[in-house]
GROMACS .gro file of C-alpha atoms in nm:
model
  340
    1MET     CA    1   0.000   0.000   0.000
    2ALA     CA    2   0.125   0.349  -0.089
    3LEU     CA    3   0.077   0.478   0.264
    4ASP     CA    4   0.329   0.223   0.390
    5TYR     CA    5   0.600   0.345   0.152
    6TYR     CA    6   0.552   0.704   0.260
    7LYS     CA    7   0.561   0.599   0.625
    8LYS     CA    8   0.888   0.411   0.567
    9ALA     CA    9   1.034   0.716   0.393
   10TYR     CA   10   0.928   0.931   0.689
   11ASP     CA   11   1.089   0.688   0.936
   12HIS     CA   12   1.413   0.694   0.739
   13ILE     CA   13   1.423   1.075   0.724
   14VAL     CA   14   1.354   1.114   1.096
   15GLU     CA   15   1.612   0.854   1.195
   16GLN     CA   16   1.891   0.952   0.957
   17TYR     CA   17   1.868   1.331   0.926
   18PRO     CA   18   1.832   1.623   1.169
   19TYR     CA   19   1.610   1.842   0.954
   20TRP     CA   20   1.261   1.706   1.021
   21ASN     CA   21   1.240   1.777   1.392
   22ARG     CA   22   1.345   2.141   1.372
   23SER     CA   23   1.020   2.230   1.193
   24SER     CA   24   0.807   1.920   1.258
   25GLY     CA   25   0.836   1.854   0.886
   26ARG     CA   26   0.678   2.180   0.777
   27ASP     CA   27   0.970   2.266   0.548
   28HIS     CA   28   0.946   1.931   0.367
   29MET     CA   29   0.746   1.843   0.055
   30TRP     CA   30   0.580   1.521  -0.054
   31PHE     CA   31   0.443   1.450  -0.400
   32PHE     CA   32   0.122   1.249  -0.442
   33SER     CA   33   0.030   1.206  -0.808
   34TRP     CA   34  -0.259   0.962  -0.757
   35ASP     CA   35  -0.612   1.037  -0.870
   36GLU     CA   36  -0.705   1.159  -0.523
   37GLY     CA   37  -0.371   1.309  -0.429
   38ALA     CA   38  -0.269   1.308  -0.063
   39CYS     CA   39  -0.594   1.166   0.075
   40CYS     CA   40  -0.404   0.855   0.185
   41ALA     CA   41  -0.104   1.038   0.331
   42PRO     CA   42   0.008   0.897   0.668
   43LYS     CA   43  -0.067   1.127   0.959
   44GLU     CA   44   0.302   1.162   1.048
   45ILE     CA   45   0.382   1.368   0.738
   46TRP     CA   46   0.073   1.589   0.722
   47ASN     CA   47   0.254   1.898   0.854
   48SER     CA   48   0.453   1.901   0.531
   49MET     CA   49   0.359   2.062   0.201
   50MET     CA   50   0.166   1.822  -0.022
   51LEU     CA   51   0.217   1.852  -0.397
   52VAL     CA   52  -0.084   1.704  -0.571
   53HIS     CA   53  -0.310   1.720  -0.876
   54TRP     CA   54  -0.627   1.686  -0.666
   55GLY     CA   55  -0.715   1.961  -0.420
   56ASN     CA   56  -1.013   1.815  -0.236
   57THR     CA   57  -1.058   2.012   0.085
   58ASN     CA   58  -1.327   1.764   0.195
   59THR     CA   59  -1.558   2.053   0.279
   60LYS     CA   60  -1.827   1.886   0.066
   61HIS     CA   61  -1.691   1.555  -0.060
   62LYS     CA   62  -1.573   1.408   0.267
   63ASN     CA   63  -1.503   1.053   0.152
   64SER     CA   64  -1.315   0.888  -0.130
   65THR     CA   65  -1.451   1.008  -0.464
   66THR     CA   66  -1.295   0.753  -0.697
   67ALA     CA   67  -1.499   0.486  -0.872
   68TYR     CA   68  -1.182   0.279  -0.909
   69TRP     CA   69  -1.208   0.066  -0.596
   70PRO     CA   70  -0.834  -0.023  -0.554
   71ASP     CA   71  -0.767   0.349  -0.494
   72ASN     CA   72  -1.049   0.398  -0.244
   73TRP     CA   73  -0.903   0.521   0.085
   74ASP     CA   74  -1.216   0.512   0.303
   75SER     CA   75  -1.106   0.189   0.471
   76ILE     CA   76  -0.771   0.326   0.595
   77PRO     CA   77  -0.800   0.341   0.976
   78SER     CA   78  -0.760   0.679   1.146
   79GLU     CA   79  -0.468   0.556   1.357
   80ARG     CA   80  -0.269   0.532   1.033
   81ARG     CA   81  -0.410   0.812   0.819
   82GLY     CA   82  -0.524   1.048   1.091
   83ASN     CA   83  -0.820   1.276   1.026
   84HIS     CA   84  -0.670   1.520   0.778
   85PRO     CA   85  -0.837   1.644   0.458
   86CYS     CA   86  -0.696   1.553   0.119
   87PHE     CA   87  -0.575   1.909   0.066
   88ASP     CA   88  -0.508   2.209   0.287
   89PRO     CA   89  -0.493   2.532   0.082
   90LYS     CA   90  -0.298   2.705   0.359
   91LYS     CA   91   0.007   2.487   0.302
   92ASP     CA   92  -0.039   2.257   0.001
   93LEU     CA   93  -0.021   2.315  -0.373
   94VAL     CA   94  -0.202   2.166  -0.670
   95LEU     CA   95   0.034   2.136  -0.966
   96PRO     CA   96  -0.080   2.099  -1.328
   97ALA     CA   97  -0.082   1.748  -1.467
   98TRP     CA   98   0.160   1.656  -1.743
   99LYS     CA   99   0.001   1.675  -2.086
  100VAL     CA  100   0.151   1.513  -2.394
  101PRO     CA  101   0.310   1.796  -2.597
  102ASN     CA  102   0.105   1.908  -2.895
  103PRO     CA  103   0.334   2.089  -3.142
  104ARG     CA  104   0.047   2.153  -3.383
  105ALA     CA  105  -0.147   2.342  -3.116
  106VAL     CA  106   0.159   2.553  -3.042
  107ARG     CA  107   0.232   2.614  -3.410
  108LEU     CA  108  -0.129   2.719  -3.476
  109LYS     CA  109  -0.131   2.925  -3.156
  110LEU     CA  110  -0.462   2.776  -3.050
  111TRP     CA  111  -0.419   2.940  -2.711
  112ALA     CA  112  -0.430   3.281  -2.881
  113ARG     CA  113  -0.735   3.226  -3.100
  114PRO     CA  114  -0.950   3.541  -3.067
  115ARG     CA  115  -1.304   3.571  -2.939
  116ILE     CA  116  -1.451   3.609  -3.287
  117ASP     CA  117  -1.330   3.260  -3.381
  118ARG     CA  118  -1.476   3.096  -3.071
  119LYS     CA  119  -1.829   3.013  -3.186
  120THR     CA  120  -1.914   2.737  -2.937
  121LEU     CA  121  -2.042   2.868  -2.604
  122PHE     CA  122  -1.948   2.561  -2.397
  123TYR     CA  123  -1.746   2.248  -2.476
  124PHE     CA  124  -1.681   1.923  -2.295
  125ASN     CA  125  -1.562   1.600  -2.453
  126GLY     CA  126  -1.497   1.298  -2.235
  127ASN     CA  127  -1.630   0.986  -2.070
  128LEU     CA  128  -1.992   1.050  -1.970
  129GLY     CA  129  -2.061   0.734  -1.774
  130PRO     CA  130  -2.280   0.425  -1.820
  131ALA     CA  131  -2.552   0.587  -2.031
  132TYR     CA  132  -2.310   0.620  -2.323
  133LYS     CA  133  -2.129   0.369  -2.541
  134HIS     CA  134  -1.788   0.279  -2.394
  135GLY     CA  135  -1.877   0.482  -2.086
  136ARG     CA  136  -1.754   0.395  -1.741
  137PRO     CA  137  -2.007   0.154  -1.584
  138GLU     CA  138  -2.002   0.307  -1.236
  139ASN     CA  139  -2.268   0.564  -1.152
  140SER     CA  140  -2.023   0.710  -0.901
  141TYR     CA  141  -1.764   0.788  -1.170
  142SER     CA  142  -1.685   1.162  -1.169
  143MET     CA  143  -1.904   1.182  -0.857
  144GLY     CA  144  -2.193   1.166  -1.105
  145LEU     CA  145  -2.113   1.516  -1.235
  146ARG     CA  146  -2.034   1.429  -1.596
  147GLN     CA  147  -2.350   1.221  -1.607
  148LYS     CA  148  -2.553   1.512  -1.474
  149LEU     CA  149  -2.400   1.745  -1.732
  150ALA     CA  150  -2.483   1.500  -2.012
  151ASP     CA  151  -2.840   1.455  -1.887
  152GLU     CA  152  -2.893   1.827  -1.932
  153PHE     CA  153  -2.680   1.918  -2.234
  154GLY     CA  154  -2.570   1.599  -2.411
  155SER     CA  155  -2.515   1.688  -2.777
  156THR     CA  156  -2.474   1.332  -2.905
  157PRO     CA  157  -2.723   1.052  -2.835
  158ASN     CA  158  -2.673   0.809  -2.550
  159LYS     CA  159  -2.739   0.434  -2.572
  160GLU     CA  160  -3.112   0.502  -2.577
  161GLY     CA  161  -3.078   0.753  -2.858
  162LYS     CA  162  -3.160   1.045  -2.629
  163PHE     CA  163  -2.999   1.389  -2.624
  164GLY     CA  164  -2.971   1.615  -2.322
  165LYS     CA  165  -3.291   1.773  -2.196
  166GLN     CA  166  -3.155   2.121  -2.277
  167GLN     CA  167  -2.946   2.028  -2.581
  168THR     CA  168  -2.866   2.340  -2.783
  169PRO     CA  169  -2.655   2.394  -3.098
  170ASN     CA  170  -2.376   2.605  -2.945
  171VAL     CA  171  -2.319   2.371  -2.649
  172ILE     CA  172  -2.117   2.053  -2.705
  173VAL     CA  173  -2.120   1.778  -2.443
  174THR     CA  174  -2.011   1.454  -2.603
  175SER     CA  175  -1.832   1.128  -2.534
  176LEU     CA  176  -1.721   1.081  -2.895
  177LYS     CA  177  -1.344   1.100  -2.928
  178SER     CA  178  -1.241   1.358  -3.182
  179PRO     CA  179  -0.918   1.384  -3.385
  180THR     CA  180  -0.966   1.762  -3.374
  181TYR     CA  181  -1.017   1.780  -2.997
  182TYR     CA  182  -0.774   2.069  -2.947
  183GLU     CA  183  -0.909   2.269  -3.238
  184GLU     CA  184  -1.261   2.222  -3.104
  185MET     CA  185  -1.156   2.355  -2.766
  186ALA     CA  186  -0.986   2.649  -2.936
  187SER     CA  187  -1.314   2.719  -3.116
  188SER     CA  188  -1.499   2.736  -2.783
  189LEU     CA  189  -1.546   3.017  -2.538
  190PHE     CA  190  -1.594   2.814  -2.220
  191CYS     CA  191  -1.466   2.460  -2.153
  192GLY     CA  192  -1.580   2.223  -1.882
  193VAL     CA  193  -1.347   2.116  -1.602
  194LEU     CA  194  -1.498   1.815  -1.429
  195PRO     CA  195  -1.336   1.531  -1.233
  196GLY     CA  196  -1.278   1.174  -1.341
  197ASP     CA  197  -1.160   0.932  -1.071
  198GLY     CA  198  -1.016   1.239  -0.905
  199TRP     CA  199  -0.821   1.486  -1.120
  200SER     CA  200  -0.881   1.472  -1.494
  201GLY     CA  201  -0.644   1.719  -1.662
  202ARG     CA  202  -0.929   1.922  -1.815
  203MET     CA  203  -0.808   2.242  -1.654
  204GLU     CA  204  -0.480   2.202  -1.839
  205ASP     CA  205  -0.660   2.129  -2.168
  206SER     CA  206  -0.867   2.445  -2.131
  207MET     CA  207  -0.573   2.670  -2.052
  208LEU     CA  208  -0.342   2.527  -2.319
  209ASN     CA  209  -0.606   2.597  -2.583
  210GLY     CA  210  -0.707   2.942  -2.465
  211CYS     CA  211  -1.054   2.841  -2.346
  212ILE     CA  212  -1.206   2.991  -2.029
  213PRO     CA  213  -1.228   2.705  -1.775
  214VAL     CA  214  -1.568   2.631  -1.622
  215ILE     CA  215  -1.497   2.443  -1.300
  216ILE     CA  216  -1.767   2.214  -1.165
  217GLN     CA  217  -1.633   2.039  -0.855
  218ASP     CA  218  -1.730   2.190  -0.522
  219GLY     CA  219  -1.459   2.236  -0.260
  220ILE     CA  220  -1.184   2.098  -0.484
  221PHE     CA  221  -0.893   2.323  -0.576
  222LEU     CA  222  -0.735   2.335  -0.921
  223PRO     CA  223  -0.369   2.410  -1.006
  224TYR     CA  224  -0.243   2.723  -0.825
  225GLU     CA  225  -0.597   2.814  -0.717
  226ASN     CA  226  -0.473   2.914  -0.371
  227VAL     CA  227  -0.210   3.135  -0.538
  228LEU     CA  228  -0.365   3.286  -0.853
  229ASN     CA  229  -0.682   3.493  -0.880
  230TYR     CA  230  -0.903   3.237  -1.050
  231ASN     CA  231  -1.194   3.480  -1.076
  232SER     CA  232  -0.994   3.672  -1.334
  233PHE     CA  233  -0.972   3.387  -1.586
  234ALA     CA  234  -1.205   3.103  -1.481
  235VAL     CA  235  -1.566   3.041  -1.383
  236ARG     CA  236  -1.684   2.825  -1.094
  237ILE     CA  237  -2.032   2.678  -1.108
  238LEU     CA  238  -2.181   2.489  -0.816
  239GLU     CA  239  -2.257   2.125  -0.881
  240ASP     CA  240  -2.624   2.188  -0.801
  241ASP     CA  241  -2.631   2.463  -1.065
  242ILE     CA  242  -2.543   2.237  -1.358
  243PRO     CA  243  -2.898   2.272  -1.501
  244ASN     CA  244  -2.842   2.650  -1.505
  245LEU     CA  245  -2.505   2.626  -1.682
  246VAL     CA  246  -2.603   2.799  -2.006
  247SER     CA  247  -2.797   3.080  -1.842
  248ILE     CA  248  -2.506   3.146  -1.604
  249LEU     CA  249  -2.251   3.164  -1.885
  250GLN     CA  250  -2.474   3.388  -2.094
  251GLN     CA  251  -2.466   3.645  -1.814
  252TYR     CA  252  -2.099   3.722  -1.885
  253ASN     CA  253  -2.087   4.025  -2.112
  254GLU     CA  254  -1.834   4.068  -2.392
  255THR     CA  255  -1.612   4.301  -2.192
  256VAL     CA  256  -1.573   4.047  -1.912
  257VAL     CA  257  -1.526   3.762  -2.158
  258GLU     CA  258  -1.251   3.947  -2.345
  259HIS     CA  259  -1.080   4.028  -2.015
  260MET     CA  260  -1.088   3.663  -1.907
  261LEU     CA  261  -0.961   3.541  -2.244
  262SER     CA  262  -0.677   3.791  -2.222
  263ASN     CA  263  -0.584   3.661  -1.878
  264VAL     CA  264  -0.591   3.300  -2.001
  265ARG     CA  265  -0.354   3.398  -2.281
  266SER     CA  266  -0.120   3.570  -2.036
  267ILE     CA  267  -0.074   3.271  -1.804
  268TRP     CA  268  -0.138   2.961  -2.017
  269GLN     CA  269   0.230   2.862  -2.018
  270ARG     CA  270   0.217   2.824  -1.640
  271PHE     CA  271   0.016   2.507  -1.713
  272LEU     CA  272   0.276   2.373  -1.958
  273TYR     CA  273   0.590   2.173  -1.870
  274ARG     CA  274   0.790   2.356  -2.135
  275ASP     CA  275   1.131   2.325  -1.971
  276SER     CA  276   1.095   1.948  -1.940
  277ILE     CA  277   1.004   1.930  -2.308
  278LEU     CA  278   1.308   2.137  -2.402
  279LEU     CA  279   1.536   1.918  -2.192
  280GLU     CA  280   1.416   1.620  -2.393
  281ALA     CA  281   1.485   1.820  -2.709
  282ILE     CA  282   1.844   1.876  -2.594
  283ARG     CA  283   1.884   1.506  -2.520
  284GLN     CA  284   1.759   1.407  -2.865
  285ARG     CA  285   1.974   1.670  -3.034
  286GLU     CA  286   2.283   1.523  -2.870
  287LEU     CA  287   2.181   1.174  -2.981
  288PHE     CA  288   2.060   1.246  -3.334
  289SER     CA  289   2.226   1.580  -3.418
  290LYS     CA  290   1.904   1.743  -3.527
  291ASP     CA  291   1.603   1.929  -3.391
  292ASP     CA  292   1.258   1.791  -3.467
  293ASP     CA  293   0.975   2.026  -3.554
  294TRP     CA  294   0.820   1.991  -3.211
  295ALA     CA  295   1.141   2.106  -3.045
  296LEU     CA  296   1.155   2.414  -3.264
  297GLU     CA  297   0.795   2.504  -3.185
  298PHE     CA  298   0.838   2.478  -2.810
  299SER     CA  299   1.170   2.664  -2.817
  300LYS     CA  300   0.978   2.972  -2.936
  301LEU     CA  301   0.789   2.991  -2.606
  302GLY     CA  302   0.946   3.207  -2.340
  303ASP     CA  303   0.708   3.277  -2.052
  304ASP     CA  304   0.719   3.112  -1.711
  305ASP     CA  305   0.614   2.747  -1.723
  306VAL     CA  306   0.501   2.502  -1.454
  307PHE     CA  307   0.842   2.460  -1.295
  308ALA     CA  308   0.919   2.832  -1.291
  309THR     CA  309   0.580   2.899  -1.131
  310PHE     CA  310   0.643   2.629  -0.872
  311ILE     CA  311   0.975   2.788  -0.775
  312GLN     CA  312   0.807   3.128  -0.751
  313VAL     CA  313   0.544   2.985  -0.517
  314LEU     CA  314   0.812   2.828  -0.298
  315HIS     CA  315   1.002   3.156  -0.288
  316PHE     CA  316   0.687   3.338  -0.181
  317LYS     CA  317   0.615   3.081   0.090
  318LEU     CA  318   0.973   3.103   0.212
  319HIS     CA  319   0.914   3.463   0.313
  320ASN     CA  320   0.542   3.460   0.391
  321ASP     CA  321   0.443   3.134   0.560
  322PRO     CA  322   0.321   3.239   0.908
  323TRP     CA  323   0.488   2.947   1.085
  324ARG     CA  324   0.833   3.060   0.971
  325ARG     CA  325   0.799   3.383   1.168
  326THR     CA  326   0.798   3.184   1.492
  327LEU     CA  327   1.142   3.039   1.423
  328ARG     CA  328   1.444   3.191   1.590
  329ARG     CA  329   1.689   2.983   1.391
  330GLN     CA  330   1.938   3.147   1.154
  331TYR     CA  331   1.949   2.958   0.827
  332GLU     CA  332   2.260   2.933   0.616
  333THR     CA  333   2.206   3.080   0.272
  334GLY     CA  334   2.546   3.009   0.123
  335LEU     CA  335   2.615   3.381   0.081
  336PRO     CA  336   2.914   3.553   0.244
  337LYS     CA  337   2.808   3.698   0.579
  338ALA     CA  338   2.911   4.045   0.462
  339CYS     CA  339   2.637   4.021   0.199
  340THR     CA  340   2.353   3.906   0.426
   0.00000   0.00000   0.00000
């Protein structure tokens, strides 16, 4: 079980190094990339910063949300897990998920496509559950949210040949895989961000294609949401308001929409692992003595990416975390004392 490995790592750190006890682990970081992030973290490490893709604060969804039973953490006893939430926005951070690089999207600058070319009001393409062909059989998949969205706005027929109750031409909610998925997102104004068995990567898809994210997952943080001003570039809709989705989105006037699109365009690279992609390009250049087209496309990008943003967040926390102000310890910086 994953919890056991983390507990063994904790035991090793405490026994072999002096650093843990001086801050009770608060200056340590642990990465949990599972669908439900740090929900299964052992209680001993909870003081640390959790790096996750799933920011469930458990304010609404208090139990395991996955429909994939091997990952369900409800049965972990409290004497091992403790009683912590899956995510604490005061100390933890949701990082973007890795997305397979799409050179065509970068070359076409889909992220920069203007408002006039975004004809679809709302777009979501993904698994919609048991009512659809090849859908996940569990009713609990996506906490039932994708199913609820499809019941209202499904734009392709389900197994019974039925469309959504409010199906409308400029709203696409489909389970049909599309070879032009990215272009379709780039032709849309708003794009749905809903969970799967935990995180789903739809926030990243929206941002990388310049589409305003519409987040439908109550009490669950998205990448950098406790750092960035999400109201400036994303929309949150309560799960209970899914039937009112279209009317809510139609209330945003063109001035607000243009402002949000502009903000998406200004920060989209913070959801892209550009530096990792370029490191691979360097490796392949050394092996094959040439640059592929994808390497050339990504080398043209220059704004802060995921890793740069992560370092900026850590730097901010270094000087602003309240608990650090209680320390009386002088930390070595490596600089000459005359310069500090």
